[in-house]
Amino acid sequence: MKVSLNWLNDYVDIGEVSPAELAEKITRSGIEVDAVDDRSEGLKNIVVGYVLECSKHPQADKLNVCRVDVGEEAPVQIICGAPNVAAGQHVVVARPGARLPGGIKIKKAKLRGEESHGMICSLQELGFDGKVVPKAYADGIYVLPESAEPGSDALAILGLDDTVLELDLTPNRADALSMLGVAYEAGAILSQEVKLPDTSHGETGDPASGMLNLRIDAPEANPLYGAKVVRNVKVGESPDWLKARLMAAGVRPLNNIVDVTNYVLIEYGQPLHAFDYDRLGTGEIVVRHAGEGETIVTLDGAERKLQPHHLLITNGREPVAIAGVMGGANSEVHDGTTSVVIEAAWFDPASVRRTSRELGLRSDASTRFEKGVDPNRVLAAGERAAALMEELAGGEVMAGTVLFDELDKEPVRVTVSPDFINERLGMKIPFEDMEKILGRLQFPYEAVNGLFVIDAPTRRGDIAIPEDIVEEIARLYGYDEIPKTLPVAESIPGGLNPYQAKRRVVRRFLEGAGLYQAITYSLTSEKEAQKFALDTAPVTKLLMPMSEERSTLRQSLLPHLLEAATYNTARQAGSVALYETGSVFLAEGADGLPVEVEHAAAVITGDWSGSEWQGSKRPVDFYAVKGIVEGMLDLLGLTGRLSFRKGEMAGLHPGRTADVLLDGERVGIIGQLHPSEQKARDLKDTVVMELNLEEVLRKENEPLLYRPVPKFPSVSRDVALVVTKPTESGTLESAIRSSAGNLLKEVRVFDVYEGDKMEEGMKSIAFSLTYQDPEHTLTDEEVTEVHHRVIEALEAEGAKVRS
Amino acid sequence: MEQQLNQLKEEALGAIRSADSVRSLNDIRVKYLGKKGPITDLLKGMGKLPAEERPKMGALVNEVRGKVTEVLEARMAVLEEEAVSRKLEAEAIDVTLPGTPAGTGNHHPLTRIVEEIEDFFISMGYEVAEGPEVEKDYYNFEALNLPKGHPARDMQDSFYITEDVLLRTHTSPVQARTMEAKEGQPFRIICPGKVYRRDNDDATHSHQFTQIEGLVVGENIRMSDLKGTLDRFAKKMFGEEREIRLRPSYFPFTEPSVEMDISCFKCGGEGCNVCKGTGWIEILGAGMVHPNVLRMGGYDPDVMSGFAFGMGPERIAMLKYGIDDIRHFYTDDVRFIAQFHRAEG
Ligand SMILES: [Zn+2]
């Protein structure tokens, strides 16, 4: 909402308060002022000129040589390129030394050999937005009324001696979508009365109802409809003050009739519509819902297909307007209009909102109707428009209003105690101060038994409950006055729950291991959504995606992490290591929502660990990532319950992929990217993992208890085995563990060899076994006995002990 | 014999002086003091001397041996030290070469901000509450005093999955869910999480972003409590010298509603490019929980009251670290993330 302070001053005395100060006060007490636009800023030495003569420039077709009276003894010569310049016009002249917006300085100049003492200005050159400039002057200079005195300051005539405040309104403050609403707000802030506009006008002897019939077929959607008829209007240009105010408010002037409806809309916040009575054709207005397949061509020339719940204004035969949204082209006021019907109505906000949204058609009218207009201001706005049409278009207002009125206009009664207000705020505002604030707000109230009984004015549709009064009192008393305290209550222990605490442990571990945390988008394309998913589930799709790329919820974190890896490798040398924790979204659960599971995933590509100059840098391999998974689960106390088996997944190397099992259940996957996948993504060798983090973190581990540090030494025995190549070390390790019994403390693979010194199809794996007894020092015989059992078990698995 | 001894002594001492390595010195030791050396021979030959000369000669031999040993040990110490020095010198490394890298990953700046906020509120007795990112319309809107048809819940702004299910547009549904779960008991929660809105991604908009909200419900929770809490939070997050101010605002789920500004941490309130010349920076929205929200959560607004606040970690990170484009948070460029590894203070 753009608020011209000159205009606002009609209703409330701003007095000596500077625009900046007023803006600050308004912002601090409720409505954010986005900008304070001093419209005269940068404008200097701009006067009224009268074009005495105008002839073609001898050297240039498109230029005119004008002799202009600028209020001095002798006229001055000004070269003007505007197509619409002509002798006899009053124009805006920027004299030499003048300044225009954007820091432009006007100097004496020679244009193709002819001297020019200044510039005749268009409105755009004076800083007006092209969108608000009247169409007649859109491509040329602006022409002032004949009353303008040559040599006088042109800024006042153009309304540029003004400051405009731009208000950023929250949805609850629709009351401030009007000059009067802003006046009440400013009045409350400055403790000033509000003067209402003059709505008085003359009336003809004939009643309006003699010319117009009214029928409302949809009283729920349109409980109030008032129509005034104004005869014998002369359609023409509006006076400068009116045009200037509309332009200041961001509205393009059109003609005096339409300008009046727009002016009153801004003044009262009540949208009005003017129909050409003769074009209406039937002397009748019927408000009804649209029929199946009905259409209307709106003022903007577009044909709109209507639905049966859209409310229409009709002439009894065909639609002439979409109620509260936009008028129809067929009944539009035009230059030849002589009689006008002014519509002042109240339409159901939800209905207007729905219609406007469905038709993709927003207007100044719909914006206000859908937030609810003041029921008690509807008819006053109609009278105001009639008065202005009488004054500005020479119209005769027919007696009375053709009216349908079933609208509840009663104010909402709110009862609230001063104690409640102070308790909620944690303040001690005196009763008298609260009374003063209610007075400033012009909220009628009574103090009954120490309670405020307030009749909230209908212009403030946002006031309905005691808490609303708390806010009104607080904002005008000043939020700076609220003390700073802390909640007085039994203190509740805060903190992370075990799940959240363990999640932090996991993140810190992954970062400590050298991975950077990524955060990627949850939405992806349908094609990518199921890639690398641990479990297959139906996808969750948006009803109306903004693009195919972001249409479906992901089921794996890996596709976007891999994208991030490619992005990074394309921009820097070396390796990338990223991880992410985040939700994946699987098939619909019992409660109608998708099953949302938190996963952790990692991508490592290129080199991993080591030092380049020491020659120890190595490309990432499966085991690097497996080590990370093992380390992470060890940190969560789950080592003993973790196992791995050969796995498979589309997009991963078939020989280098493992399922991660926890308590025998698959909770994740580790694998090298399939070579074709690597190539497609422009990546070097890349290893990924993804875990169902939720499953992992939900596992309770053993309580952390001290175990005595061994008092007796341990004994190590190594065993090197020759086995067939496909034999998994895990199988051998299981054989060792199950045969060794309690004395075995640790098994470790310390060497694997598959080179040419081995027999074809064979490999060597060497284990180091550690034996220990907590009660005594083991004897050689005891160890040998156990170790023999182990070797027998290994041989039973087909392993040969290497000498 | 005495003369022989002295000559032997001079010879040995000369050899020791000219010895230039531990090894040659050891040879000298063996040669002069060893079991087959001349001094041992002299001692063995003592028996041939007359008995009265023996003590004198014995003392003399011991003296010579003692002297030679002493000088030899001293020389040995010097040579050993020299040997160690030479070895150390040979072992010297280029200490300016880079160290072997330790793990170098770090958290995302948004996690850093979120955890910092979580930890502050945990210290004030808050629990961390989380909820689903795909929500029911009821929890995302209705339970928060945003009934169907409310102007503040425009269909255009949300990603719907069905008519009743959508990607949550804020973390506020966690508030509604927590009230249900707490069944009328007082509580304090902080709720971080991802949220989604129908925005085209540009320098200041992202269709996916992060929010963190707080909610305190109890008996006689006052607006002054909200102000005091936010004041401490602002000082913790942006520096002890920060001031806060509250401005009236509007949120459907709070009444009264406010926005909180902090005094600019760059210029201290003088006005600069960060605060756009105002001296104040908008940080978060807050307010007293709307009685309808309390009621729908199963709390009697005549008995209980509460305050809530919410903010965007992206905005806070952008302000705190001077980040100019919200898309950086979701591009996952390591050159960006890696900048947020170190401790502050
Ligand atoms: Zn600043």
PDB file of C-alpha atoms in Angstrom, chain A residues 203-417:
ATOM      1  CA  GLU A 203     -30.134  14.417  -5.561  1.00  0.00           C
ATOM      2  CA  THR A 204     -32.623  14.540  -8.400  1.00  0.00           C
ATOM      3  CA  GLY A 205     -36.288  14.180  -7.666  1.00  0.00           C
ATOM      4  CA  ASP A 206     -36.432  10.771  -9.340  1.00  0.00           C
ATOM      5  CA  PRO A 207     -35.458   7.746  -7.349  1.00  0.00           C
ATOM      6  CA  ALA A 208     -32.728   5.422  -8.599  1.00  0.00           C
ATOM      7  CA  SER A 209     -35.075   2.514  -8.082  1.00  0.00           C
ATOM      8  CA  GLY A 210     -37.162   3.882 -10.901  1.00  0.00           C
ATOM      9  CA  MET A 211     -34.327   3.133 -13.319  1.00  0.00           C
ATOM     10  CA  LEU A 212     -32.813   0.014 -11.839  1.00  0.00           C
ATOM     11  CA  ASN A 213     -34.142  -3.276 -10.514  1.00  0.00           C
ATOM     12  CA  LEU A 214     -31.985  -5.421  -8.256  1.00  0.00           C
ATOM     13  CA  ARG A 215     -32.204  -9.117  -7.433  1.00  0.00           C
ATOM     14  CA  ILE A 216     -29.730 -11.143  -5.381  1.00  0.00           C
ATOM     15  CA  ASP A 217     -29.970 -14.867  -6.005  1.00  0.00           C
ATOM     16  CA  ALA A 218     -26.960 -15.734  -3.834  1.00  0.00           C
ATOM     17  CA  PRO A 219     -27.369 -13.842  -0.549  1.00  0.00           C
ATOM     18  CA  GLU A 220     -24.685 -15.908   1.274  1.00  0.00           C
ATOM     19  CA  ALA A 221     -22.034 -14.851  -1.198  1.00  0.00           C
ATOM     20  CA  ASN A 222     -23.459 -11.359  -1.601  1.00  0.00           C
ATOM     21  CA  PRO A 223     -25.371 -10.262   1.498  1.00  0.00           C
ATOM     22  CA  LEU A 224     -25.097  -6.537   0.707  1.00  0.00           C
ATOM     23  CA  TYR A 225     -25.500  -4.806  -2.646  1.00  0.00           C
ATOM     24  CA  GLY A 226     -26.073  -1.078  -3.054  1.00  0.00           C
ATOM     25  CA  ALA A 227     -26.430   0.593  -6.443  1.00  0.00           C
ATOM     26  CA  LYS A 228     -26.478   4.302  -7.082  1.00  0.00           C
ATOM     27  CA  VAL A 229     -27.378   5.796 -10.424  1.00  0.00           C
ATOM     28  CA  VAL A 230     -25.735   8.987 -11.682  1.00  0.00           C
ATOM     29  CA  ARG A 231     -27.158  10.624 -14.811  1.00  0.00           C
ATOM     30  CA  ASN A 232     -25.773  13.097 -17.303  1.00  0.00           C
ATOM     31  CA  VAL A 233     -22.123  12.589 -16.534  1.00  0.00           C
ATOM     32  CA  LYS A 234     -19.499  13.963 -18.887  1.00  0.00           C
ATOM     33  CA  VAL A 235     -16.686  11.479 -19.228  1.00  0.00           C
ATOM     34  CA  GLY A 236     -13.325  13.174 -19.519  1.00  0.00           C
ATOM     35  CA  GLU A 237      -9.923  13.631 -17.977  1.00  0.00           C
ATOM     36  CA  SER A 238      -9.798  13.922 -14.187  1.00  0.00           C
ATOM     37  CA  PRO A 239      -8.461  17.053 -12.534  1.00  0.00           C
ATOM     38  CA  ASP A 240      -4.735  17.109 -11.790  1.00  0.00           C
ATOM     39  CA  TRP A 241      -5.051  16.617  -8.037  1.00  0.00           C
ATOM     40  CA  LEU A 242      -7.016  13.416  -8.582  1.00  0.00           C
ATOM     41  CA  LYS A 243      -4.641  12.124 -11.250  1.00  0.00           C
ATOM     42  CA  ALA A 244      -1.672  13.020  -9.072  1.00  0.00           C
ATOM     43  CA  ARG A 245      -3.078  11.125  -6.089  1.00  0.00           C
ATOM     44  CA  LEU A 246      -3.898   8.051  -8.156  1.00  0.00           C
ATOM     45  CA  MET A 247      -0.419   8.039  -9.657  1.00  0.00           C
ATOM     46  CA  ALA A 248       1.105   8.444  -6.188  1.00  0.00           C
ATOM     47  CA  ALA A 249      -0.893   5.395  -5.134  1.00  0.00           C
ATOM     48  CA  GLY A 250       0.362   3.462  -8.159  1.00  0.00           C
ATOM     49  CA  VAL A 251      -2.831   3.605 -10.236  1.00  0.00           C
ATOM     50  CA  ARG A 252      -2.988   4.814 -13.833  1.00  0.00           C
ATOM     51  CA  PRO A 253      -5.636   7.513 -14.385  1.00  0.00           C
ATOM     52  CA  LEU A 254      -8.165   6.594 -17.091  1.00  0.00           C
ATOM     53  CA  ASN A 255     -11.195   8.889 -17.055  1.00  0.00           C
ATOM     54  CA  ASN A 256     -13.050  10.767 -14.350  1.00  0.00           C
ATOM     55  CA  ILE A 257     -15.646   8.041 -13.722  1.00  0.00           C
ATOM     56  CA  VAL A 258     -13.232   5.144 -13.409  1.00  0.00           C
ATOM     57  CA  ASP A 259     -10.772   7.388 -11.562  1.00  0.00           C
ATOM     58  CA  VAL A 260     -13.436   8.191  -8.973  1.00  0.00           C
ATOM     59  CA  THR A 261     -14.144   4.523  -8.302  1.00  0.00           C
ATOM     60  CA  ASN A 262     -10.421   3.877  -7.973  1.00  0.00           C
ATOM     61  CA  TYR A 263      -9.966   6.918  -5.772  1.00  0.00           C
ATOM     62  CA  VAL A 264     -12.728   5.820  -3.403  1.00  0.00           C
ATOM     63  CA  LEU A 265     -11.341   2.289  -3.398  1.00  0.00           C
ATOM     64  CA  ILE A 266      -8.046   3.636  -2.131  1.00  0.00           C
ATOM     65  CA  GLU A 267      -9.715   6.103   0.207  1.00  0.00           C
ATOM     66  CA  TYR A 268     -12.228   3.708   1.818  1.00  0.00           C
ATOM     67  CA  GLY A 269     -10.732   0.338   1.003  1.00  0.00           C
ATOM     68  CA  GLN A 270     -14.090  -0.441  -0.572  1.00  0.00           C
ATOM     69  CA  PRO A 271     -13.887  -1.633  -4.172  1.00  0.00           C
ATOM     70  CA  LEU A 272     -16.577  -0.059  -6.361  1.00  0.00           C
ATOM     71  CA  HIS A 273     -17.554  -0.751  -9.904  1.00  0.00           C
ATOM     72  CA  ALA A 274     -19.066   1.658 -12.423  1.00  0.00           C
ATOM     73  CA  PHE A 275     -21.325   0.216 -15.144  1.00  0.00           C
ATOM     74  CA  ASP A 276     -22.456   2.125 -18.181  1.00  0.00           C
ATOM     75  CA  TYR A 277     -26.208   2.184 -17.552  1.00  0.00           C
ATOM     76  CA  ASP A 278     -27.135   2.152 -21.227  1.00  0.00           C
ATOM     77  CA  ARG A 279     -24.728  -0.660 -22.068  1.00  0.00           C
ATOM     78  CA  LEU A 280     -26.193  -2.620 -19.184  1.00  0.00           C
ATOM     79  CA  GLY A 281     -29.236  -2.448 -21.403  1.00  0.00           C
ATOM     80  CA  THR A 282     -31.880  -4.054 -19.202  1.00  0.00           C
ATOM     81  CA  GLY A 283     -32.263  -1.648 -16.300  1.00  0.00           C
ATOM     82  CA  GLU A 284     -31.668  -4.644 -14.114  1.00  0.00           C
ATOM     83  CA  ILE A 285     -28.942  -6.187 -12.014  1.00  0.00           C
ATOM     84  CA  VAL A 286     -29.132  -9.822 -10.991  1.00  0.00           C
ATOM     85  CA  VAL A 287     -26.415 -11.363  -8.853  1.00  0.00           C
ATOM     86  CA  ARG A 288     -26.189 -15.110  -9.284  1.00  0.00           C
ATOM     87  CA  HIS A 289     -23.762 -17.989  -9.648  1.00  0.00           C
ATOM     88  CA  ALA A 290     -22.450 -18.845 -13.099  1.00  0.00           C
ATOM     89  CA  GLY A 291     -24.111 -21.431 -15.222  1.00  0.00           C
ATOM     90  CA  GLU A 292     -22.321 -24.483 -16.579  1.00  0.00           C
ATOM     91  CA  GLY A 293     -19.931 -23.442 -19.346  1.00  0.00           C
ATOM     92  CA  GLU A 294     -20.745 -19.713 -19.058  1.00  0.00           C
ATOM     93  CA  THR A 295     -18.044 -17.250 -20.166  1.00  0.00           C
ATOM     94  CA  ILE A 296     -17.342 -13.535 -19.881  1.00  0.00           C
ATOM     95  CA  VAL A 297     -14.894 -11.185 -21.554  1.00  0.00           C
ATOM     96  CA  THR A 298     -13.353  -9.130 -18.741  1.00  0.00           C
ATOM     97  CA  LEU A 299     -12.116  -5.525 -18.920  1.00  0.00           C
ATOM     98  CA  ASP A 300      -8.646  -6.723 -19.842  1.00  0.00           C
ATOM     99  CA  GLY A 301     -10.068  -8.255 -23.016  1.00  0.00           C
ATOM    100  CA  ALA A 302      -9.587 -11.877 -21.958  1.00  0.00           C
ATOM    101  CA  GLU A 303     -12.351 -14.443 -22.208  1.00  0.00           C
ATOM    102  CA  ARG A 304     -12.860 -16.230 -18.890  1.00  0.00           C
ATOM    103  CA  LYS A 305     -14.456 -19.652 -18.562  1.00  0.00           C
ATOM    104  CA  LEU A 306     -16.568 -19.735 -15.437  1.00  0.00           C
ATOM    105  CA  GLN A 307     -17.503 -22.451 -13.000  1.00  0.00           C
ATOM    106  CA  PRO A 308     -20.842 -22.840 -11.222  1.00  0.00           C
ATOM    107  CA  HIS A 309     -19.475 -21.581  -7.886  1.00  0.00           C
ATOM    108  CA  HIS A 310     -18.216 -18.317  -9.418  1.00  0.00           C
ATOM    109  CA  LEU A 311     -20.437 -15.374  -8.496  1.00  0.00           C
ATOM    110  CA  LEU A 312     -21.541 -13.075 -11.294  1.00  0.00           C
ATOM    111  CA  ILE A 313     -23.154  -9.689 -11.688  1.00  0.00           C
ATOM    112  CA  THR A 314     -25.532  -9.930 -14.636  1.00  0.00           C
ATOM    113  CA  ASN A 315     -27.998  -7.694 -16.370  1.00  0.00           C
ATOM    114  CA  GLY A 316     -30.583 -10.414 -15.980  1.00  0.00           C
ATOM    115  CA  ARG A 317     -29.531 -11.978 -19.279  1.00  0.00           C
ATOM    116  CA  GLU A 318     -25.749 -12.194 -19.369  1.00  0.00           C
ATOM    117  CA  PRO A 319     -22.838 -11.573 -17.062  1.00  0.00           C
ATOM    118  CA  VAL A 320     -21.528  -8.013 -16.837  1.00  0.00           C
ATOM    119  CA  ALA A 321     -18.910  -8.604 -14.134  1.00  0.00           C
ATOM    120  CA  ILE A 322     -17.235 -11.322 -12.070  1.00  0.00           C
ATOM    121  CA  ALA A 323     -18.368 -10.276  -8.608  1.00  0.00           C
ATOM    122  CA  GLY A 324     -15.574  -8.628  -6.643  1.00  0.00           C
ATOM    123  CA  VAL A 325     -12.912  -9.565  -9.169  1.00  0.00           C
ATOM    124  CA  MET A 326     -13.270  -7.690 -12.463  1.00  0.00           C
ATOM    125  CA  GLY A 327     -15.886  -5.985 -14.616  1.00  0.00           C
ATOM    126  CA  GLY A 328     -16.920  -7.128 -18.042  1.00  0.00           C
ATOM    127  CA  ALA A 329     -15.959  -5.384 -21.258  1.00  0.00           C
ATOM    128  CA  ASN A 330     -19.575  -5.237 -22.385  1.00  0.00           C
ATOM    129  CA  SER A 331     -20.694  -2.768 -19.698  1.00  0.00           C
ATOM    130  CA  GLU A 332     -17.505  -0.727 -19.405  1.00  0.00           C
ATOM    131  CA  VAL A 333     -17.694   3.054 -19.030  1.00  0.00           C
ATOM    132  CA  HIS A 334     -16.482   4.797 -22.212  1.00  0.00           C
ATOM    133  CA  ASP A 335     -16.117   8.303 -23.539  1.00  0.00           C
ATOM    134  CA  GLY A 336     -19.755   8.442 -24.601  1.00  0.00           C
ATOM    135  CA  THR A 337     -21.200   7.182 -21.338  1.00  0.00           C
ATOM    136  CA  THR A 338     -23.902   9.440 -19.882  1.00  0.00           C
ATOM    137  CA  SER A 339     -25.447   7.379 -17.080  1.00  0.00           C
ATOM    138  CA  VAL A 340     -23.516   5.322 -14.574  1.00  0.00           C
ATOM    139  CA  VAL A 341     -24.485   2.644 -12.073  1.00  0.00           C
ATOM    140  CA  ILE A 342     -22.172   2.620  -9.051  1.00  0.00           C
ATOM    141  CA  GLU A 343     -21.933  -0.764  -7.401  1.00  0.00           C
ATOM    142  CA  ALA A 344     -21.040  -0.763  -3.692  1.00  0.00           C
ATOM    143  CA  ALA A 345     -21.267  -4.303  -2.367  1.00  0.00           C
ATOM    144  CA  TRP A 346     -19.915  -6.813   0.127  1.00  0.00           C
ATOM    145  CA  PHE A 347     -18.864 -10.175  -1.279  1.00  0.00           C
ATOM    146  CA  ASP A 348     -17.929 -13.235   0.721  1.00  0.00           C
ATOM    147  CA  PRO A 349     -14.113 -13.213   1.109  1.00  0.00           C
ATOM    148  CA  ALA A 350     -13.678 -16.959   0.610  1.00  0.00           C
ATOM    149  CA  SER A 351     -15.777 -16.911  -2.556  1.00  0.00           C
ATOM    150  CA  VAL A 352     -13.818 -14.010  -4.056  1.00  0.00           C
ATOM    151  CA  ARG A 353     -10.536 -15.583  -3.054  1.00  0.00           C
ATOM    152  CA  ARG A 354     -11.412 -18.868  -4.668  1.00  0.00           C
ATOM    153  CA  THR A 355     -12.720 -17.286  -7.844  1.00  0.00           C
ATOM    154  CA  SER A 356      -9.722 -15.002  -8.202  1.00  0.00           C
ATOM    155  CA  ARG A 357      -7.323 -17.880  -7.690  1.00  0.00           C
ATOM    156  CA  GLU A 358      -9.077 -20.244 -10.025  1.00  0.00           C
ATOM    157  CA  LEU A 359      -9.240 -17.663 -12.778  1.00  0.00           C
ATOM    158  CA  GLY A 360      -5.670 -16.508 -12.115  1.00  0.00           C
ATOM    159  CA  LEU A 361      -7.075 -13.016 -11.957  1.00  0.00           C
ATOM    160  CA  ARG A 362      -6.053 -10.681  -9.157  1.00  0.00           C
ATOM    161  CA  SER A 363      -7.209  -7.090  -8.999  1.00  0.00           C
ATOM    162  CA  ASP A 364      -7.163  -4.260  -6.468  1.00  0.00           C
ATOM    163  CA  ALA A 365     -10.781  -5.188  -5.832  1.00  0.00           C
ATOM    164  CA  SER A 366     -10.271  -8.918  -5.273  1.00  0.00           C
ATOM    165  CA  THR A 367      -7.268  -8.281  -3.033  1.00  0.00           C
ATOM    166  CA  ARG A 368      -9.485  -6.282  -0.713  1.00  0.00           C
ATOM    167  CA  PHE A 369     -12.655  -8.359  -0.900  1.00  0.00           C
ATOM    168  CA  GLU A 370     -10.819 -11.576  -0.164  1.00  0.00           C
ATOM    169  CA  LYS A 371      -9.458 -10.088   3.062  1.00  0.00           C
ATOM    170  CA  GLY A 372     -12.873  -8.741   4.063  1.00  0.00           C
ATOM    171  CA  VAL A 373     -13.975  -5.128   3.697  1.00  0.00           C
ATOM    172  CA  ASP A 374     -15.631  -3.112   6.458  1.00  0.00           C
ATOM    173  CA  PRO A 375     -19.398  -3.826   6.277  1.00  0.00           C
ATOM    174  CA  ASN A 376     -20.134  -0.402   7.694  1.00  0.00           C
ATOM    175  CA  ARG A 377     -18.181   1.443   5.029  1.00  0.00           C
ATOM    176  CA  VAL A 378     -19.723  -0.118   1.907  1.00  0.00           C
ATOM    177  CA  LEU A 379     -22.597   2.275   1.402  1.00  0.00           C
ATOM    178  CA  ALA A 380     -20.658   5.333   2.545  1.00  0.00           C
ATOM    179  CA  ALA A 381     -18.143   4.610  -0.198  1.00  0.00           C
ATOM    180  CA  GLY A 382     -20.981   4.541  -2.738  1.00  0.00           C
ATOM    181  CA  GLU A 383     -22.179   7.943  -1.537  1.00  0.00           C
ATOM    182  CA  ARG A 384     -18.662   9.312  -1.672  1.00  0.00           C
ATOM    183  CA  ALA A 385     -18.268   8.134  -5.280  1.00  0.00           C
ATOM    184  CA  ALA A 386     -21.625   9.691  -6.221  1.00  0.00           C
ATOM    185  CA  ALA A 387     -20.548  12.973  -4.614  1.00  0.00           C
ATOM    186  CA  LEU A 388     -17.283  12.990  -6.552  1.00  0.00           C
ATOM    187  CA  MET A 389     -19.012  12.151  -9.849  1.00  0.00           C
ATOM    188  CA  GLU A 390     -21.339  15.030  -9.231  1.00  0.00           C
ATOM    189  CA  GLU A 391     -18.406  17.319  -8.525  1.00  0.00           C
ATOM    190  CA  LEU A 392     -15.991  16.144 -11.190  1.00  0.00           C
ATOM    191  CA  ALA A 393     -18.179  14.825 -14.009  1.00  0.00           C
ATOM    192  CA  GLY A 394     -21.179  17.103 -13.618  1.00  0.00           C
ATOM    193  CA  GLY A 395     -23.439  14.122 -12.904  1.00  0.00           C
ATOM    194  CA  GLU A 396     -26.883  14.187 -11.301  1.00  0.00           C
ATOM    195  CA  VAL A 397     -27.286  11.687  -8.517  1.00  0.00           C
ATOM    196  CA  MET A 398     -30.628   9.928  -8.556  1.00  0.00           C
ATOM    197  CA  ALA A 399     -32.382   9.795  -5.203  1.00  0.00           C
ATOM    198  CA  GLY A 400     -31.643   6.905  -2.868  1.00  0.00           C
ATOM    199  CA  THR A 401     -29.797   3.658  -3.242  1.00  0.00           C
ATOM    200  CA  VAL A 402     -31.137   0.522  -4.839  1.00  0.00           C
ATOM    201  CA  LEU A 403     -30.359  -1.837  -1.989  1.00  0.00           C
ATOM    202  CA  PHE A 404     -30.246  -5.439  -0.908  1.00  0.00           C
ATOM    203  CA  ASP A 405     -28.978  -5.746   2.646  1.00  0.00           C
ATOM    204  CA  GLU A 406     -28.843  -8.839   4.805  1.00  0.00           C
ATOM    205  CA  LEU A 407     -25.317  -8.233   6.071  1.00  0.00           C
ATOM    206  CA  ASP A 408     -24.514  -8.418   9.756  1.00  0.00           C
ATOM    207  CA  LYS A 409     -22.828  -5.132  10.590  1.00  0.00           C
ATOM    208  CA  GLU A 410     -22.651  -5.552  14.354  1.00  0.00           C
ATOM    209  CA  PRO A 411     -19.254  -5.023  15.921  1.00  0.00           C
ATOM    210  CA  VAL A 412     -17.592  -7.934  17.753  1.00  0.00           C
ATOM    211  CA  ARG A 413     -17.765  -7.472  21.511  1.00  0.00           C
ATOM    212  CA  VAL A 414     -14.565  -8.322  23.361  1.00  0.00           C
ATOM    213  CA  THR A 415     -14.406  -8.409  27.136  1.00  0.00           C
ATOM    214  CA  VAL A 416     -10.988  -8.359  28.718  1.00  0.00           C
ATOM    215  CA  SER A 417      -9.602  -7.525  32.126  1.00  0.00           C
TER     216      SER A 417
END
